[in-house]
Short mmCIF file of C-alpha atoms in Angstrom, two decimals:
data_model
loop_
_atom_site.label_atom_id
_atom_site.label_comp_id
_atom_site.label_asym_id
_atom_site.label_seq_id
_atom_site.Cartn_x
_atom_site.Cartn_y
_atom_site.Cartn_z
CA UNK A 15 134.02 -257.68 -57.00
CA UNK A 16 134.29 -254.28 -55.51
CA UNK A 17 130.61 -253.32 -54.88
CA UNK A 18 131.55 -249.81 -55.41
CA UNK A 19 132.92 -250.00 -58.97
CA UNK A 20 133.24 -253.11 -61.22
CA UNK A 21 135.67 -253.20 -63.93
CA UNK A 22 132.45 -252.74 -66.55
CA UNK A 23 131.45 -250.67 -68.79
CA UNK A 24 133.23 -246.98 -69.77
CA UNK A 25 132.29 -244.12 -67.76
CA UNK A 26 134.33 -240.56 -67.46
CA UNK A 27 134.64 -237.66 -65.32
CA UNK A 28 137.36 -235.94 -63.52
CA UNK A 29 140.10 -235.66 -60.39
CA UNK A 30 143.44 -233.95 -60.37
CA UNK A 31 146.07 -235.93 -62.33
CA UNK A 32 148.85 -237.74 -60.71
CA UNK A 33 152.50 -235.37 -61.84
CA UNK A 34 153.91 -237.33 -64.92
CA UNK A 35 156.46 -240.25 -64.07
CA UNK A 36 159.13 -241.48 -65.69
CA UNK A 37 162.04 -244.05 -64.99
CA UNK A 38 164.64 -246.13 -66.94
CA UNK A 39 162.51 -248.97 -66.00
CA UNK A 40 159.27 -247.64 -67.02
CA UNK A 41 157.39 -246.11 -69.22
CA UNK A 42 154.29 -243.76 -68.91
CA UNK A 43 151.41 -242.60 -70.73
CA UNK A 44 150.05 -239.43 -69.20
CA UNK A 45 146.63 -239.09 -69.42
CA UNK A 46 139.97 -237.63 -44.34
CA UNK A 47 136.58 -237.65 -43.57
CA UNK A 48 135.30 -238.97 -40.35
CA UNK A 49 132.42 -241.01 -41.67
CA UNK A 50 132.74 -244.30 -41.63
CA UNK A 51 131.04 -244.91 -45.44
CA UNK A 52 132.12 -242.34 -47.48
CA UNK A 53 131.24 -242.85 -51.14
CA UNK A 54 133.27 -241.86 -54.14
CA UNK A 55 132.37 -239.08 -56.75
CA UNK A 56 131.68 -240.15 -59.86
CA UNK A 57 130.34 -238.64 -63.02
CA UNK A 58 128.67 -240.32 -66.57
CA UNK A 59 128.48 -238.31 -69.19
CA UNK A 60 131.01 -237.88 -71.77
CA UNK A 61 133.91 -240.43 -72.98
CA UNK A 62 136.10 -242.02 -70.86
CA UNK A 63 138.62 -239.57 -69.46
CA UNK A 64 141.79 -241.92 -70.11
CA UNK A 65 142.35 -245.79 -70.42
CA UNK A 66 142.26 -247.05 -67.06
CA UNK A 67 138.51 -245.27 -67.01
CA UNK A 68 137.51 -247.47 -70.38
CA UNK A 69 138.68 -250.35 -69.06
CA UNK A 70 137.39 -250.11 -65.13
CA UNK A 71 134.31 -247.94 -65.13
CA UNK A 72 133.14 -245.37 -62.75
CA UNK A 73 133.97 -243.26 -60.91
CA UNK A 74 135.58 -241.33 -63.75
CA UNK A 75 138.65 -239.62 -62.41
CA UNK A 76 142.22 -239.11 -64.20
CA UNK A 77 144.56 -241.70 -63.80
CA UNK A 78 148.42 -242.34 -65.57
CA UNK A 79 148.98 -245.91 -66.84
CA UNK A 80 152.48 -247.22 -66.30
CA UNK A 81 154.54 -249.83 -67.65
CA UNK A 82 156.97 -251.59 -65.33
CA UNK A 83 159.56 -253.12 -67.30
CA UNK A 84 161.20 -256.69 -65.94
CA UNK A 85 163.59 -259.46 -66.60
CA UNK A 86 164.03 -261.70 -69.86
CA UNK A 87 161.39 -258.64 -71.36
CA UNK A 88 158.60 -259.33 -68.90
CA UNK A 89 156.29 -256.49 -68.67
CA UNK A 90 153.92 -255.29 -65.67
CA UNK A 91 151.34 -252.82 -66.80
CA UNK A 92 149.59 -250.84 -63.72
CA UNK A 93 148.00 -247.15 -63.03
CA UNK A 94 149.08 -244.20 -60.93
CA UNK A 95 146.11 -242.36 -59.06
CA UNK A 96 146.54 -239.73 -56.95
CA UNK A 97 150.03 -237.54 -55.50
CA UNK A 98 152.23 -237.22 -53.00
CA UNK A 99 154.65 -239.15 -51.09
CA UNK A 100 152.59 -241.67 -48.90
CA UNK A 101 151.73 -244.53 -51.65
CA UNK A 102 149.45 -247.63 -51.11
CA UNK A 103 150.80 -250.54 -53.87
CA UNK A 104 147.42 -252.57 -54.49
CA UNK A 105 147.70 -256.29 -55.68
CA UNK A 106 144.57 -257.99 -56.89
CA UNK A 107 142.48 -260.97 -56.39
CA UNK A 108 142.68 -263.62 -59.14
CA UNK A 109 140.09 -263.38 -62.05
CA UNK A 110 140.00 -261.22 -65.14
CA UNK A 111 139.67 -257.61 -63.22
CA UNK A 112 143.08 -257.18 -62.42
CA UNK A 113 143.75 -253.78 -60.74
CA UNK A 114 140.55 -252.84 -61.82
CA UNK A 115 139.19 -254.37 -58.01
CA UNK A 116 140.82 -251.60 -56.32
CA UNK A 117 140.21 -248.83 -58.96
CA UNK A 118 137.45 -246.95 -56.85
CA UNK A 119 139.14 -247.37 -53.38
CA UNK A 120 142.06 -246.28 -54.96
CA UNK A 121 140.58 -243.45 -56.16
CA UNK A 122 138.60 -242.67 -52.87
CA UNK A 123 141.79 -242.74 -51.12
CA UNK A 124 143.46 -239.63 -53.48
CA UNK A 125 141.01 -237.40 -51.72
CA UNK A 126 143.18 -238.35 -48.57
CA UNK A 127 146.78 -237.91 -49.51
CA UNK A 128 147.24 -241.40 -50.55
CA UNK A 129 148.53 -241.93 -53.86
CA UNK A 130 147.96 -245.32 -55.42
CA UNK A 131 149.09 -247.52 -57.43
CA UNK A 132 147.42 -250.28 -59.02
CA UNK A 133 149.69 -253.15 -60.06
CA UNK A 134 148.45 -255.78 -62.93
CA UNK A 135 150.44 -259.25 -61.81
CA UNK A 136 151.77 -261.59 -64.70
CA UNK A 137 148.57 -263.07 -66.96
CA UNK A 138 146.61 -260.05 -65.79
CA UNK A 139 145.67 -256.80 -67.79
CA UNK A 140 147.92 -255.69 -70.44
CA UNK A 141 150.87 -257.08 -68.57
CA UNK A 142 152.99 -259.36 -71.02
CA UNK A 143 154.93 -262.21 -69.41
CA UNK A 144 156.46 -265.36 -70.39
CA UNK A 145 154.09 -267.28 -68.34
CA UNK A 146 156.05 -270.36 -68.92
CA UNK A 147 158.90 -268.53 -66.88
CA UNK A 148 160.12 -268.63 -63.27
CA UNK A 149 158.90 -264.64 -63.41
CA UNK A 150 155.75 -265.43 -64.20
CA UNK A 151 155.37 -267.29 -61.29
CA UNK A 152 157.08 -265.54 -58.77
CA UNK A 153 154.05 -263.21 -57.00
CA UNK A 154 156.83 -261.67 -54.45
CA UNK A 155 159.24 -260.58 -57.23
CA UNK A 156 156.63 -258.81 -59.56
CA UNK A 157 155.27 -256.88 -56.03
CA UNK A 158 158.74 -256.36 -55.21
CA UNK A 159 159.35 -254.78 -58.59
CA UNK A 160 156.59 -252.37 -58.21
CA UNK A 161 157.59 -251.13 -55.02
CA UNK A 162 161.09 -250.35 -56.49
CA UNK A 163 159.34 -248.37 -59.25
CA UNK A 164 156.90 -246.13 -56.56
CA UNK A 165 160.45 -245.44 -54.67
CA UNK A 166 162.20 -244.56 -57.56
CA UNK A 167 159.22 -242.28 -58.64
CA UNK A 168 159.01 -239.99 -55.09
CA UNK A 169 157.42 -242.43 -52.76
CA UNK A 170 158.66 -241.84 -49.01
CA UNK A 171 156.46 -244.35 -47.33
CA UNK A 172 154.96 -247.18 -48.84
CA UNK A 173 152.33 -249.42 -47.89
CA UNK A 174 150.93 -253.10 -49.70
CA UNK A 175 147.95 -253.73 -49.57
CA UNK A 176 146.88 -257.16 -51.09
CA UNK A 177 143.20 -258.82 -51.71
CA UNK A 178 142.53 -262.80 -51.91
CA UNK A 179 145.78 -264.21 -53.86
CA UNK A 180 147.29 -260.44 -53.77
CA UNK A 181 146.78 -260.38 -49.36
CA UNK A 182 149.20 -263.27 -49.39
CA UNK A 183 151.25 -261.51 -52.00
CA UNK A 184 152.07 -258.48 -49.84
CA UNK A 185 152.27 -260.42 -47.05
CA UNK A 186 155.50 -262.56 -48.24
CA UNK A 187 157.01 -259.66 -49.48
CA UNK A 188 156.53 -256.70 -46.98
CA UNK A 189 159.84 -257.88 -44.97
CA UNK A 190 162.08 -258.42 -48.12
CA UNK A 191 161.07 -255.08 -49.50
CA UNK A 192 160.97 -253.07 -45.98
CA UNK A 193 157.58 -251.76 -46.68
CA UNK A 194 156.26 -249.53 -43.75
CA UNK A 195 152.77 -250.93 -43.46
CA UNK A 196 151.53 -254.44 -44.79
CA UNK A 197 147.38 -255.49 -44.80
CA UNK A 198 146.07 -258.43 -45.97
CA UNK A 199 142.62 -258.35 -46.95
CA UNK A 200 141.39 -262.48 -46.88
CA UNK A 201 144.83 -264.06 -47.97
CA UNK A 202 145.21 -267.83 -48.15
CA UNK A 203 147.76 -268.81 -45.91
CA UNK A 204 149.24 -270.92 -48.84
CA UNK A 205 148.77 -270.13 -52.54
CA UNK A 206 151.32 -270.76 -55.30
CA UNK A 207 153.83 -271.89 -53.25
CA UNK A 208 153.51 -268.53 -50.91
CA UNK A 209 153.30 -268.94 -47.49
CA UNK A 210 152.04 -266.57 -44.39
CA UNK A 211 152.55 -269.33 -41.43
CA UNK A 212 156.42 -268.28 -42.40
CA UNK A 213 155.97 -264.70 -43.49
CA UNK A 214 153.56 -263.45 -40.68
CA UNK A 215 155.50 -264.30 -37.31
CA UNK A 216 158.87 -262.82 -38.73
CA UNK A 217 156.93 -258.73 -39.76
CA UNK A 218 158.04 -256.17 -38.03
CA UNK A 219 155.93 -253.39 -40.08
CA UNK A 220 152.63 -252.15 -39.07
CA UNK A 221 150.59 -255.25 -39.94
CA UNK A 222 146.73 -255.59 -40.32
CA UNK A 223 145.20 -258.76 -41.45
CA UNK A 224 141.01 -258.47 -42.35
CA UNK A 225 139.21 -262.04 -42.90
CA UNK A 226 135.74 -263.47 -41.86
CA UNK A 227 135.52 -266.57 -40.01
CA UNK A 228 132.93 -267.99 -42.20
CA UNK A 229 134.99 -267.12 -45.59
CA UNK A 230 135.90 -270.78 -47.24
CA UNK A 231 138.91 -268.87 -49.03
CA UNK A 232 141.02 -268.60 -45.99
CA UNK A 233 141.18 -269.88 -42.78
CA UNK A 234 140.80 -266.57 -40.24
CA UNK A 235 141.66 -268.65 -37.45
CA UNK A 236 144.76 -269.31 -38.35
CA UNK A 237 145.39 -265.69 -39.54
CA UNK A 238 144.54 -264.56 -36.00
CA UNK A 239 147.07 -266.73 -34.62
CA UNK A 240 149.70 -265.81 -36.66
CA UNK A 241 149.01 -261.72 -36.38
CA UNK A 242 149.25 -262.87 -32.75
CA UNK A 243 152.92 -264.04 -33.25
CA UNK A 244 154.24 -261.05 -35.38
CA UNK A 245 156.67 -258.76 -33.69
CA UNK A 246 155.57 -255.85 -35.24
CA UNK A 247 154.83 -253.21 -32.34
CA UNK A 248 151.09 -252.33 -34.08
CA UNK A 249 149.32 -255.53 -35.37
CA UNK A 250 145.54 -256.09 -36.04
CA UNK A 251 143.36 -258.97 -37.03
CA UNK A 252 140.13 -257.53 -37.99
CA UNK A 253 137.25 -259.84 -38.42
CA UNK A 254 134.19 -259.10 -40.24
CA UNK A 255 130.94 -260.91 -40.52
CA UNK A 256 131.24 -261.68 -44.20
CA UNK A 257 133.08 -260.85 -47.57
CA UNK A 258 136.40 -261.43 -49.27
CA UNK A 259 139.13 -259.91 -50.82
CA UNK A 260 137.98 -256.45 -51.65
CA UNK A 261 134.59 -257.37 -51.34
CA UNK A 262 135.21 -255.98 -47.86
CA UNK A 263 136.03 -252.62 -48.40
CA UNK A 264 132.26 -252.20 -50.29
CA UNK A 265 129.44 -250.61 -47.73
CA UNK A 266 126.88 -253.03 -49.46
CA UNK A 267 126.39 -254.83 -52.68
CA UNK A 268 125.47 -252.76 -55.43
CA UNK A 269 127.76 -249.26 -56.72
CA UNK A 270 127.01 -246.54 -54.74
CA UNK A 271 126.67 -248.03 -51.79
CA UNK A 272 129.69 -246.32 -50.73
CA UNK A 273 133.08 -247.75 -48.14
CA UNK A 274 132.59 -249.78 -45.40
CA UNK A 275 134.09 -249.46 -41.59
CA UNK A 276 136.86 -251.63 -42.63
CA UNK A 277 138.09 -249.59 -45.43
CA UNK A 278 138.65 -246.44 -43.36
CA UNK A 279 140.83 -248.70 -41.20
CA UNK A 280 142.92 -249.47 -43.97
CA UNK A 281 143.11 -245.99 -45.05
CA UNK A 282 144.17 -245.26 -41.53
CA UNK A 283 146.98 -247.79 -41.70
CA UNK A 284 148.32 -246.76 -45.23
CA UNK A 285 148.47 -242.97 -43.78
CA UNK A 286 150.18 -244.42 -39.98
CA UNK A 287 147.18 -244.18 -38.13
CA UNK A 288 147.44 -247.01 -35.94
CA UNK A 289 145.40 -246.24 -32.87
CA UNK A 290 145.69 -248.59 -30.29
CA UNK A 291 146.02 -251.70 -32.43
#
């Protein structure tokens, strides 16, 4: 879990809404500092400002939900924070948050010109899926869907960003869907058939990979060697001491505590900011 906002209880408040969307294949509801741990805003009085604030919690700013539709009726349900044209595509970790991992980073990064948008994956959230189906299996296709939907609604550059389950997610799919910047935050190499030893060494995108060496989830060894072997002109493997997934975007362990180092680096790569890596 995000230490900076758990999917828990309802909470409300306020941030400029995300322009309404709308798409053939979708359907909507409407509802950079320098420091290296900024915190979000958040507010608790009131009722929840919209859905995606009753279901995730603080901090309480305005979000759009969004329905992606797919084949055979499949349905991937997600949210829209923030505007403009540079737009991070979030994929979650496994377990019953869904998008709602990524829901105060996400909004964090709306304060930078990053709009977001939080995908649920089949069996997640209010998406509805034959989960008996080849659809419902396929990781790649359902990111690969949502992409299509961001570039159909505006998006100019688009980054993935994937934690746990979703890091290996983006990472298979950033080539087939020519996203311009790819991190992986504590991927398995293999999950569900997916498979980074074979996606890594063939990205050519801006790729950043974040895993801790002690972190039974993954193997960051192996990770290292294969951001090693990319082609892509900026790569990074970023090692930190401990977390994983998301978990290493948090400052510390409880809300509040704010972003850590390694979250401003991603925010650097979803906006271009390479650096030196």
């Amino acid at each position: 879990m995000l230490a900076v906002g758990a999917c828990a209880a309802p909470s409300s408040g306020g941030a400029a809404a995300p322009a309404p969307l709308t798409s053939t294949s979708a359907t909507t509801t409407g509802s950079g500092p320098t420091a290296s741990t900024p915190s979000p805003s958040a507010t608790s009085s009131g009722h929840p400002a919209n859905p995606v604030v009753a279901r995730c919690g603080l901090p309480n700013a305005a979000a759009t939900p969004i329905r992606i539709g797919g084949p055979a009726g499949n349905t991937l349900t997600g949210a829209v924070v923030g505007t403009g044209p540079t737009v991070a595509v979030f994929v979650h970790e496994t377990g019953r948050q869904g998008l709602c991992g990524f829901w105060p980073y996400a909004v964090w990064l709306g304060g930078q010109g990053v709009r977001s948008v939080l995908l649920d994956l089949c069996g997640h959230g209010d998406s509805r899926c034959d989960l008996g189906s080849e659809f419902a299996g396929d990781l790649p296709t359902q990111v690969a869907m949502a992409v299509a939907w961001v570039r159909a609604h505006g998006a100019r550059r688009v980054a993935l960003v994937g934690a746990s389950m979703g890091g290996t997610a983006v990472t298979v799919t950033a080539q087939r869907v020519h996203a311009d910047a790819v991190v992986d935050l504590s991927g398995p190499v293999e999950f569900l058939g997916m498979d980074t030893a074979k996606a890594l060494p063939r990205l050519t995108m801006p790729t950043l990979v974040v895993a801790a060496d002690n972190d039974p989830d993954t193997d960051a060894g192996r990770l290292r060697e294969l951001v090693a072997a990319a082609p892509a002109r900026h790569k990074r493997f970023l090692p930190v001491g401990s977390g994983h997934g998301w978990d290493t975007l948090a400052a510390g362990p409880f809300p509040g505590d704010g972003f850590s180092a390694v979250a401003v680096v991603v925010r650097d790569w979803v906006l271009g900011r390479y650096g030196t890596a």
